[in-house]
Short mmCIF file of C-alpha atoms in Angstrom, two decimals:
data_model
loop_
_atom_site.label_atom_id
_atom_site.label_comp_id
_atom_site.label_asym_id
_atom_site.label_seq_id
_atom_site.Cartn_x
_atom_site.Cartn_y
_atom_site.Cartn_z
CA MET Y 230 81.35 101.67 78.78
CA LEU Y 231 80.20 105.11 77.78
CA TYR Y 232 76.67 105.84 78.83
CA ARG Y 233 74.39 107.08 76.12
CA ILE Y 234 70.67 107.71 76.32
CA ASN Y 235 68.90 105.85 73.54
CA GLY Y 236 65.18 105.95 72.85
CA ASN Y 237 63.26 102.70 73.19
CA ARG Y 238 61.89 101.24 70.02
CA ASP Y 239 58.33 100.02 70.21
CA SER Y 240 57.79 96.44 69.06
CA LYS Y 241 55.01 95.77 66.65
CA TYR Y 242 53.35 92.44 67.33
CA GLY Y 243 51.67 90.40 64.65
CA GLU Y 244 48.00 89.44 64.48
CA LYS Y 245 46.10 86.48 63.20
CA GLU Y 246 45.80 86.67 59.44
CA GLY Y 247 41.99 86.74 59.31
CA SER Y 248 41.70 89.46 61.94
CA ARG Y 249 44.42 91.47 60.26
CA LYS Y 250 42.73 91.37 56.88
CA ARG Y 251 39.35 92.39 58.31
CA LYS Y 252 40.96 95.36 60.04
CA ALA Y 253 42.85 96.20 56.87
CA ALA Y 254 39.63 96.18 54.87
CA ALA Y 255 37.97 98.52 57.34
CA LEU Y 256 41.00 100.80 57.32
CA PHE Y 257 41.05 100.73 53.52
CA CYS Y 258 37.49 102.08 53.39
CA ALA Y 259 38.36 104.81 55.86
CA VAL Y 260 41.49 105.76 53.94
CA LEU Y 261 39.65 105.90 50.63
CA PHE Y 262 37.05 108.14 52.24
CA CYS Y 263 39.54 110.72 53.52
CA LEU Y 264 42.39 110.45 51.00
CA SER Y 265 41.46 113.74 49.44
CA ALA Y 266 41.84 115.38 52.84
CA PHE Y 267 45.38 114.11 53.42
CA PRO Y 268 47.14 117.05 51.78
CA SER Y 269 45.30 119.44 54.08
CA LEU Y 270 46.08 117.10 56.96
CA ALA Y 271 49.74 117.42 56.14
CA GLU Y 272 49.38 121.17 56.15
CA ASN Y 273 47.57 121.20 59.49
CA THR Y 274 50.02 118.77 61.06
CA ASN Y 275 52.91 121.02 60.15
CA ALA Y 276 51.22 124.30 61.01
CA GLY Y 277 52.76 124.34 64.46
CA ALA Y 278 56.17 123.55 63.05
CA THR Y 279 55.86 126.36 60.54
CA SER Y 280 54.98 128.87 63.18
CA ALA Y 281 57.88 127.60 65.30
CA GLU Y 282 60.20 128.11 62.39
CA THR Y 283 59.00 131.68 61.99
CA ALA Y 284 59.11 132.44 65.68
CA ASN Y 285 62.63 131.09 66.02
CA ALA Y 286 64.12 132.59 62.91
CA GLY Y 287 66.11 134.88 65.15
CA THR Y 288 68.17 131.94 66.39
CA THR Y 289 69.74 131.39 63.02
CA SER Y 290 72.83 133.26 61.90
CA ALA Y 291 72.86 136.42 59.83
CA GLU Y 292 74.25 134.45 56.92
CA ASN Y 293 71.10 134.67 54.78
CA ALA Y 294 70.71 138.38 55.40
CA ASN Y 295 74.36 139.05 54.64
CA ALA Y 296 74.96 136.70 51.73
CA GLY Y 297 77.13 139.33 50.10
CA THR Y 298 79.77 139.00 52.77
CA THR Y 299 80.16 135.24 52.57
CA SER Y 300 83.38 135.70 50.63
CA ALA Y 301 84.97 136.22 54.04
CA GLU Y 302 84.19 132.61 54.83
CA THR Y 303 86.00 131.39 51.74
CA THR Y 304 88.94 133.68 52.41
CA ASN Y 305 89.42 132.29 55.90
CA ALA Y 306 88.54 128.66 55.21
CA SER Y 307 92.18 127.66 55.43
CA ALA Y 308 92.38 129.11 58.93
CA THR Y 309 89.57 126.97 60.32
CA ASN Y 310 90.77 124.62 63.06
CA SER Y 311 94.34 125.81 62.56
CA ALA Y 312 95.57 123.58 65.35
CA GLY Y 313 95.23 120.59 63.04
CA SER Y 314 92.92 118.63 60.75
CA ASN Y 315 89.92 116.80 62.15
CA PRO Y 316 90.06 112.99 62.01
CA THR Y 317 86.96 110.84 62.21
CA TRP Y 318 86.06 110.64 65.89
CA ASP Y 319 84.87 107.56 67.72
CA LEU Y 320 82.06 109.21 69.67
CA GLU Y 321 81.34 106.02 71.62
CA ASP Y 322 84.72 105.67 73.32
CA ASN Y 323 85.76 107.20 76.66
CA ARG Y 324 88.12 109.80 75.20
CA ILE Y 325 87.42 113.46 74.68
CA SER Y 326 89.47 115.28 72.07
CA PHE Y 327 89.34 119.04 71.72
CA TYR Y 328 87.83 119.15 68.23
CA GLU Y 329 85.52 116.23 69.02
CA VAL Y 330 83.50 118.40 71.45
CA PRO Y 331 81.11 119.92 68.85
CA GLU Y 332 80.18 116.41 67.67
CA LEU Y 333 79.57 115.24 71.24
CA VAL Y 334 77.39 118.30 71.84
CA GLU Y 335 75.51 117.63 68.61
CA HIS Y 336 74.68 114.02 69.46
CA TYR Y 337 74.88 113.40 73.22
CA SER Y 338 74.54 116.65 75.19
CA SER Y 339 71.50 117.52 77.27
CA ILE Y 340 70.56 120.03 74.57
CA ALA Y 341 70.75 117.28 71.93
CA GLU Y 342 68.49 115.03 74.03
CA MET Y 343 65.98 117.84 74.45
CA GLU Y 344 66.05 118.44 70.70
CA LYS Y 345 65.37 114.75 70.03
CA ASP Y 346 62.43 114.73 72.44
CA ILE Y 347 60.83 117.83 70.91
CA LEU Y 348 61.47 116.57 67.39
CA SER Y 349 59.87 113.23 68.21
CA GLU Y 350 56.82 114.92 69.70
CA SER Y 351 56.52 117.38 66.80
CA THR Y 352 56.57 114.64 64.15
CA LYS Y 353 54.53 112.04 66.04
CA GLY Y 354 51.31 112.84 64.15
CA ILE Y 355 53.13 112.86 60.81
CA HIS Y 356 54.68 109.47 61.52
CA GLY Y 357 51.27 108.12 62.45
CA VAL Y 358 49.86 109.13 59.08
CA LYS Y 359 52.90 107.77 57.24
CA ASP Y 360 52.63 104.44 59.04
CA ALA Y 361 48.94 104.19 58.17
CA VAL Y 362 49.67 105.02 54.54
CA LYS Y 363 52.49 102.48 54.41
CA GLU Y 364 50.36 99.73 55.95
CA GLN Y 365 47.42 100.43 53.63
CA ARG Y 366 49.69 100.51 50.58
CA GLU Y 367 51.23 97.19 51.59
CA ASP Y 368 47.77 95.63 51.98
CA ILE Y 369 46.72 96.76 48.49
CA LEU Y 370 50.00 95.56 46.98
CA ASP Y 371 49.69 92.21 48.77
CA ALA Y 372 46.19 91.74 47.35
CA LEU Y 373 47.38 92.60 43.83
CA SER Y 374 50.37 90.26 44.18
CA GLU Y 375 48.09 87.41 45.26
CA ASN Y 376 45.88 87.97 42.20
CA ILE Y 377 48.91 88.18 39.91
CA ASN Y 378 50.37 84.95 41.28
CA ALA Y 379 47.02 83.19 40.98
CA LEU Y 380 46.68 84.29 37.34
CA LYS Y 381 50.25 83.20 36.59
CA ASP Y 382 49.55 79.77 38.04
CA GLU Y 383 46.37 79.54 35.97
CA ARG Y 384 48.28 80.63 32.86
CA ASP Y 385 51.01 78.06 33.44
CA ASN Y 386 48.48 75.28 33.87
CA THR Y 387 46.55 75.88 30.66
CA GLU Y 388 47.51 74.93 27.12
CA ASP Y 389 44.91 77.09 25.42
CA LYS Y 390 46.79 79.90 23.63
CA THR Y 391 43.78 82.19 23.66
CA VAL Y 392 43.41 81.80 27.42
CA LYS Y 393 47.16 82.27 27.90
CA GLU Y 394 47.09 85.55 25.94
CA ALA Y 395 44.06 86.79 27.86
CA LEU Y 396 45.66 85.90 31.19
CA THR Y 397 48.96 87.56 30.17
CA LYS Y 398 47.12 90.79 29.35
CA GLU Y 399 45.27 90.67 32.66
CA ILE Y 400 48.56 90.08 34.53
CA SER Y 401 50.14 93.02 32.69
CA LYS Y 402 47.29 95.30 33.77
CA LEU Y 403 47.60 94.21 37.37
CA GLU Y 404 51.37 94.77 37.37
CA LYS Y 405 50.93 98.27 35.90
CA VAL Y 406 48.45 99.10 38.64
CA LYS Y 407 50.78 97.63 41.26
CA ASN Y 408 53.63 99.90 40.15
CA SER Y 409 51.47 102.93 39.46
CA LYS Y 410 51.99 106.35 41.02
CA ARG Y 411 49.50 108.15 38.82
CA ILE Y 412 46.02 107.56 37.41
CA LEU Y 413 46.18 105.11 34.53
CA PRO Y 414 43.74 105.37 31.56
CA GLY Y 415 41.66 102.49 30.16
CA LEU Y 416 41.49 100.34 33.29
CA ASP Y 417 38.68 97.94 34.10
CA SER Y 418 36.28 99.20 36.75
CA SER Y 419 37.63 96.55 39.14
CA LEU Y 420 41.14 98.11 38.98
CA VAL Y 421 40.20 101.79 38.90
CA GLU Y 422 39.65 101.91 42.67
CA ALA Y 423 42.99 100.24 43.46
CA ASN Y 424 44.84 102.51 41.03
CA ALA Y 425 43.23 105.61 42.54
CA ALA Y 426 44.03 104.45 46.06
CA LEU Y 427 47.71 103.75 45.29
CA THR Y 428 48.04 107.11 43.51
CA GLU Y 429 46.55 109.04 46.43
CA LEU Y 430 48.58 107.07 48.97
CA SER Y 431 51.79 107.85 47.07
CA LYS Y 432 50.84 111.52 46.94
CA THR Y 433 50.04 111.54 50.65
CA ASP Y 434 53.36 109.90 51.51
CA LYS Y 435 55.20 112.64 49.63
CA GLU Y 436 53.19 115.31 51.44
CA MET Y 437 53.99 113.72 54.80
CA THR Y 438 57.70 113.48 53.97
CA LYS Y 439 57.71 117.15 53.02
CA ALA Y 440 55.86 118.05 56.22
CA GLU Y 441 58.29 115.99 58.29
CA LYS Y 442 61.33 117.76 56.83
CA LYS Y 443 59.72 121.13 57.41
CA ALA Y 444 58.92 120.28 61.03
CA GLU Y 445 62.44 118.96 61.59
CA LYS Y 446 63.96 122.14 60.18
CA ALA Y 447 61.77 124.27 62.45
CA VAL Y 448 62.76 122.32 65.57
CA ARG Y 449 66.47 122.17 64.78
CA SER Y 450 66.60 125.93 64.15
CA GLN Y 451 65.71 126.44 67.80
CA PHE Y 452 68.84 124.63 68.99
CA ILE Y 453 71.53 125.92 66.62
CA THR Y 454 72.64 128.79 68.85
CA GLY Y 455 72.38 126.78 72.06
CA LYS Y 456 74.58 123.99 70.72
CA ALA Y 457 77.18 126.44 69.42
CA VAL Y 458 77.35 128.26 72.77
CA LEU Y 459 77.58 125.00 74.75
CA SER Y 460 80.30 123.69 72.45
CA ASP Y 461 82.28 126.91 72.88
CA ALA Y 462 81.86 126.78 76.66
CA MET Y 463 82.99 123.15 76.85
CA GLN Y 464 86.08 123.76 74.73
CA ASN Y 465 87.02 126.76 76.89
CA LEU Y 466 86.48 124.54 79.95
CA LEU Y 467 88.96 122.07 78.46
CA PHE Y 468 91.55 124.85 78.55
CA SER Y 469 90.84 125.36 82.25
CA TYR Y 470 91.10 121.62 82.79
CA ALA Y 471 94.45 121.52 80.98
CA GLN Y 472 95.78 124.42 83.06
CA THR Y 473 94.72 122.63 86.24
CA LYS Y 474 96.45 119.45 85.01
CA ASN Y 475 99.63 121.49 84.58
CA THR Y 476 99.36 122.66 88.16
CA GLU Y 477 98.78 119.06 89.25
CA ASN Y 478 101.99 118.09 87.45
CA LEU Y 479 103.85 120.88 89.27
CA LEU Y 480 102.49 119.80 92.67
CA GLU Y 481 103.34 116.14 91.98
CA LYS Y 482 106.94 117.14 91.27
CA ARG Y 483 106.92 119.31 94.36
CA VAL Y 484 105.74 116.38 96.51
CA SER Y 485 108.44 114.19 94.97
CA LEU Y 486 111.04 116.87 95.71
CA MET Y 487 109.83 117.25 99.31
CA ASN Y 488 110.04 113.47 99.76
CA ARG Y 489 113.63 113.44 98.54
CA SER Y 490 114.39 116.42 100.75
CA LEU Y 491 112.99 114.65 103.81
CA GLU Y 492 115.11 111.58 103.12
CA LYS Y 493 118.21 113.74 102.76
CA VAL Y 494 117.50 115.56 106.04
CA LYS Y 495 117.02 112.27 107.89
CA LYS Y 496 120.30 111.01 106.47
CA GLU Y 497 122.07 114.26 107.43
CA MET Y 498 120.65 114.02 110.98
CA SER Y 499 122.07 110.48 111.31
CA LEU Y 500 125.45 111.97 110.39
CA GLY Y 501 125.04 114.84 112.81
CA LYS Y 502 124.67 117.45 110.06
CA ALA Y 503 120.98 118.27 110.74
CA THR Y 504 118.73 118.58 113.79
CA ALA Y 505 115.32 117.16 114.71
CA ASN Y 506 113.84 120.57 113.95
CA ASP Y 507 115.16 120.28 110.38
CA VAL Y 508 113.38 116.92 110.02
CA THR Y 509 110.14 118.36 111.43
CA ALA Y 510 110.32 121.30 109.01
CA ALA Y 511 110.85 118.92 106.07
CA GLU Y 512 107.89 116.78 107.19
CA LEU Y 513 105.64 119.85 107.43
CA SER Y 514 106.69 120.96 103.95
CA LEU Y 515 105.85 117.50 102.59
CA LYS Y 516 102.43 117.43 104.30
CA SER Y 517 101.63 120.89 102.96
CA ALA Y 518 102.55 119.84 99.40
CA GLU Y 519 100.48 116.64 99.70
CA SER Y 520 97.49 118.60 101.04
CA ASP Y 521 97.68 121.08 98.14
CA LEU Y 522 97.84 118.20 95.67
CA LYS Y 523 94.81 116.48 97.20
CA LYS Y 524 92.71 119.66 97.08
CA LEU Y 525 93.67 120.28 93.45
CA ARG Y 526 92.79 116.70 92.45
CA ASN Y 527 89.35 117.09 94.02
CA GLY Y 528 88.81 120.22 91.93
CA LEU Y 529 90.08 118.40 88.86
CA ASP Y 530 87.56 115.61 89.42
CA THR Y 531 84.76 118.17 89.70
CA MET Y 532 85.78 119.70 86.38
CA LYS Y 533 85.88 116.28 84.70
CA ARG Y 534 82.43 115.47 86.09
CA ASN Y 535 80.98 118.73 84.74
CA ILE Y 536 82.52 118.11 81.33
CA GLY Y 537 81.36 114.49 81.22
CA LEU Y 538 77.77 115.13 82.31
CA SER Y 539 77.48 117.98 79.80
CA LEU Y 540 78.66 115.77 76.94
CA GLY Y 541 76.59 112.64 77.60
CA TRP Y 542 78.35 110.62 80.29
CA HIS Y 543 76.68 109.38 83.46
CA MET Y 544 77.60 109.97 87.12
CA ASN Y 545 78.83 106.39 87.32
CA THR Y 546 80.94 106.54 84.16
CA TYR Y 547 82.50 110.01 83.89
CA GLN Y 548 85.54 108.85 85.87
CA ASN Y 549 86.45 106.57 82.94
CA ILE Y 550 86.98 109.59 80.69
CA THR Y 551 90.42 110.35 79.28
CA ILE Y 552 90.81 113.95 78.12
CA ASP Y 553 93.37 114.33 75.34
CA PRO Y 554 95.88 117.22 75.37
CA ILE Y 555 94.81 120.36 73.54
CA PRO Y 556 96.63 120.65 70.19
CA ASP Y 557 98.99 123.58 69.71
CA PHE Y 558 97.97 126.42 67.44
CA PRO Y 559 100.61 127.86 65.10
CA ARG Y 560 102.82 130.55 66.65
CA ASP Y 561 102.50 132.64 63.48
CA PHE Y 562 98.68 132.47 63.46
CA LEU Y 563 98.20 136.19 62.69
CA ASN Y 564 100.69 136.23 59.82
CA GLY Y 565 98.87 136.72 56.54
CA ARG Y 566 95.48 137.37 58.15
CA ASN Y 567 93.41 140.42 57.34
CA GLN Y 568 91.50 141.85 60.29
CA GLU Y 569 88.94 143.61 58.08
CA THR Y 570 88.17 140.39 56.21
CA ASP Y 571 87.81 138.57 59.51
CA TYR Y 572 85.51 141.34 60.75
CA GLN Y 573 83.19 140.81 57.79
CA ALA Y 574 83.15 137.08 58.54
CA VAL Y 575 82.08 137.77 62.13
CA LEU Y 576 79.23 139.99 60.92
CA VAL Y 577 77.99 137.13 58.74
CA ARG Y 578 77.81 134.72 61.67
CA ASN Y 579 77.05 136.77 64.76
CA GLY Y 580 73.53 135.92 65.96
CA GLU Y 581 72.81 139.24 67.72
CA TYR Y 582 73.80 141.24 64.65
CA GLY Y 583 71.60 138.98 62.51
CA GLU Y 584 68.60 139.59 64.78
CA ILE Y 585 69.00 143.33 64.30
CA LEU Y 586 69.10 142.92 60.51
CA ARG Y 587 65.84 140.96 60.60
CA GLU Y 588 63.99 143.64 62.55
CA LYS Y 589 61.36 145.59 60.63
CA GLU Y 590 62.02 149.24 59.93
CA LYS Y 591 59.91 151.51 62.13
CA ASN Y 592 60.73 154.55 60.02
CA ILE Y 593 61.53 154.28 56.34
CA THR Y 594 63.06 157.75 56.16
CA GLY Y 595 66.06 159.21 57.90
CA TRP Y 596 68.13 157.64 60.67
CA THR Y 597 66.02 154.79 62.12
CA GLU Y 598 66.36 152.99 65.40
CA LYS Y 599 67.30 149.81 63.53
CA LYS Y 600 70.14 151.55 61.70
CA GLN Y 601 71.43 152.94 64.97
CA LYS Y 602 71.35 149.54 66.66
CA GLN Y 603 73.00 147.98 63.62
CA ALA Y 604 75.81 150.55 63.62
CA GLU Y 605 76.36 150.23 67.37
CA LYS Y 606 76.49 146.45 67.22
CA ALA Y 607 78.83 146.50 64.22
CA GLU Y 608 81.18 148.84 66.06
CA SER Y 609 81.00 146.66 69.18
CA ILE Y 610 81.94 143.61 67.12
CA ARG Y 611 84.81 145.49 65.47
CA SER Y 612 86.15 146.56 68.89
CA SER Y 613 85.81 143.04 70.27
CA LEU Y 614 87.60 141.47 67.31
CA LYS Y 615 90.39 144.03 67.66
CA ALA Y 616 90.69 143.11 71.36
CA LEU Y 617 90.88 139.41 70.44
CA TRP Y 618 93.58 140.17 67.86
CA GLU Y 619 95.60 142.21 70.38
CA ASN Y 620 95.15 139.49 72.98
CA ILE Y 621 96.84 137.00 70.63
CA GLU Y 622 99.74 139.41 70.19
CA THR Y 623 100.05 139.86 73.97
CA LYS Y 624 99.86 136.13 74.70
CA SER Y 625 102.37 135.41 71.95
CA LEU Y 626 104.88 137.79 73.55
CA SER Y 627 104.21 136.33 77.01
CA LEU Y 628 104.78 132.82 75.64
CA LYS Y 629 108.16 133.79 74.19
CA GLN Y 630 109.19 135.37 77.50
CA ALA Y 631 108.00 132.37 79.53
CA GLU Y 632 109.88 130.04 77.22
CA SER Y 633 113.11 131.99 77.71
CA THR Y 634 112.61 132.16 81.48
CA ALA Y 635 111.97 128.41 81.71
CA THR Y 636 115.09 127.63 79.67
CA LEU Y 637 117.24 129.89 81.88
CA ALA Y 638 115.74 128.48 85.11
CA ASN Y 639 116.45 124.93 83.96
CA LEU Y 640 120.08 125.83 83.23
CA LYS Y 641 120.40 127.39 86.72
CA LYS Y 642 118.89 124.25 88.29
CA GLU Y 643 121.36 121.96 86.52
CA ARG Y 644 124.24 124.24 87.55
CA ALA Y 645 123.04 124.27 91.18
CA LEU Y 646 122.83 120.46 91.27
CA ARG Y 647 126.40 120.18 89.99
CA MET Y 648 127.58 122.70 92.58
CA GLN Y 649 125.76 120.80 95.35
CA GLU Y 650 127.48 117.57 94.33
CA LYS Y 651 130.82 119.36 94.69
CA GLY Y 652 129.83 120.84 98.06
CA LEU Y 653 129.89 124.42 96.79
CA ILE Y 654 126.30 125.16 97.87
CA GLY Y 655 123.96 123.65 100.42
CA ARG Y 656 120.87 121.47 100.01
CA VAL Y 657 118.42 124.31 100.67
CA ASP Y 658 119.90 126.51 97.93
CA ALA Y 659 119.89 123.64 95.41
CA GLU Y 660 116.28 122.78 96.23
CA GLY Y 661 115.34 126.42 95.82
CA MET Y 662 116.79 126.44 92.30
CA GLU Y 663 114.92 123.22 91.50
CA LEU Y 664 111.62 124.68 92.73
CA ASP Y 665 112.25 127.81 90.64
CA ALA Y 666 112.77 125.62 87.57
CA LEU Y 667 109.53 123.73 88.26
CA SER Y 668 107.64 126.99 88.68
CA SER Y 669 109.09 128.43 85.47
CA GLU Y 670 108.20 125.27 83.57
CA ASN Y 671 104.63 125.49 84.85
CA SER Y 672 104.47 129.19 83.89
CA TYR Y 673 105.58 128.29 80.39
CA GLU Y 674 102.86 125.64 80.09
CA GLU Y 675 100.27 128.16 81.32
CA ALA Y 676 101.48 130.73 78.80
CA ARG Y 677 101.30 128.15 76.03
CA LEU Y 678 97.72 127.27 76.89
CA GLU Y 679 96.73 130.93 77.22
CA TYR Y 680 98.12 131.62 73.75
CA ASN Y 681 96.26 128.62 72.30
CA GLN Y 682 93.04 129.74 73.98
CA ALA Y 683 93.45 133.27 72.61
CA VAL Y 684 93.77 131.88 69.08
CA PHE Y 685 90.82 129.54 69.65
CA ARG Y 686 88.58 132.42 70.76
CA TYR Y 687 89.56 134.40 67.68
CA GLU Y 688 88.67 131.45 65.46
CA GLU Y 689 85.34 131.01 67.26
CA ALA Y 690 84.52 134.62 66.47
CA VAL Y 691 85.49 134.38 62.80
CA ASN Y 692 84.10 130.91 62.10
CA LYS Y 693 81.01 130.89 64.37
CA GLY Y 694 80.34 134.50 65.29
CA ILE Y 695 80.78 133.69 69.01
CA ILE Y 696 82.68 136.49 70.75
CA SER Y 697 84.20 135.51 74.10
CA LEU Y 698 86.48 137.95 75.89
CA ASP Y 699 88.43 137.42 79.14
#
């Protein structure tokens, strides 16, 4: 079963009723005494979070600073995840799908766990105040409910209409106080204190909720960039994993071919058509192929372990992972795209460019250092996006060539096998053609993955502002 790190929930044990009520009464006095200070308490509790938000503003994207260019996002929305639509992932299973990675990073990565720990620590004081407010409010409401129920019982047990009317009015007052969130006029002195307490407690709860959201926003802003970078790295690692799996497939077929070759040589030797040296050579070829396959599988296991541990699995469970094939991106990805529009989209999302925009001007006249840095970074982004675009074109051409080569090599292999059956060529020549076909097939798969990765990197730049070049 997939290993996930879950925080322990503290159990809250009950107390004897008398002891609980005495403690509640004492707490009620303390709360009433400092209710007016709660708003400032909320402010002080969140002061650290506010400063963290300010200090880490640079980790957010340049989207706010460049709101005018957000039309690029709308223009390219249809291109997002062009390899296919995103289903609802089961994050608790032992499968990793390509587009599931950002969700796994968000919820189960080491960065996500660190974020949870810091968030819990940052809001601990706020939660303490909210719990105290909640408990005090419940105690007041319980006391009011007891009085209401007692008055209702008294009203039901009397036949005096005057008493019934008086009790009904008293019940109505108590219920208004019980449901109150503001100071009510015309209350008896006995209810004024309860009304004031409930009003202040409600106000404090709102202040604490606001402070909690503010603290959460400040903490999460620190991890936005880190999560995006880790997600990008993991998805690129999945391409490397897929390429290694292709090589494993090639080596498995090579081992199978060497096994068949060895059996044929042994059979030929029994018929006097091959020598002991031929058998030895075939055995050495088989051992070499098996050794290469073993080494590659060890490397493949290391890659799976790195992927699993980064996305929330444990050392004892990562071997249970199944990594799904990477979906194909459309061959005509660049058709209909506008490089200038995509460039504007990258500017909106690129974190480094956003940091430059948020710098304060050191000189309000002439050509400032900020303007120079902004222009240089913008030009660097333009050049990088152009390189990513050209890389797609190059990989697309290579894919077409690899596809043609693989088709031709397969035809040659089939022809060689037919010729071997008719005795027109020898075993060695036929096996050579078969190995060429296997190699060409593997080259095609590598070219396909390289094209898909080129498109993925372009999309990462346009949709997330993350520029990753070979």
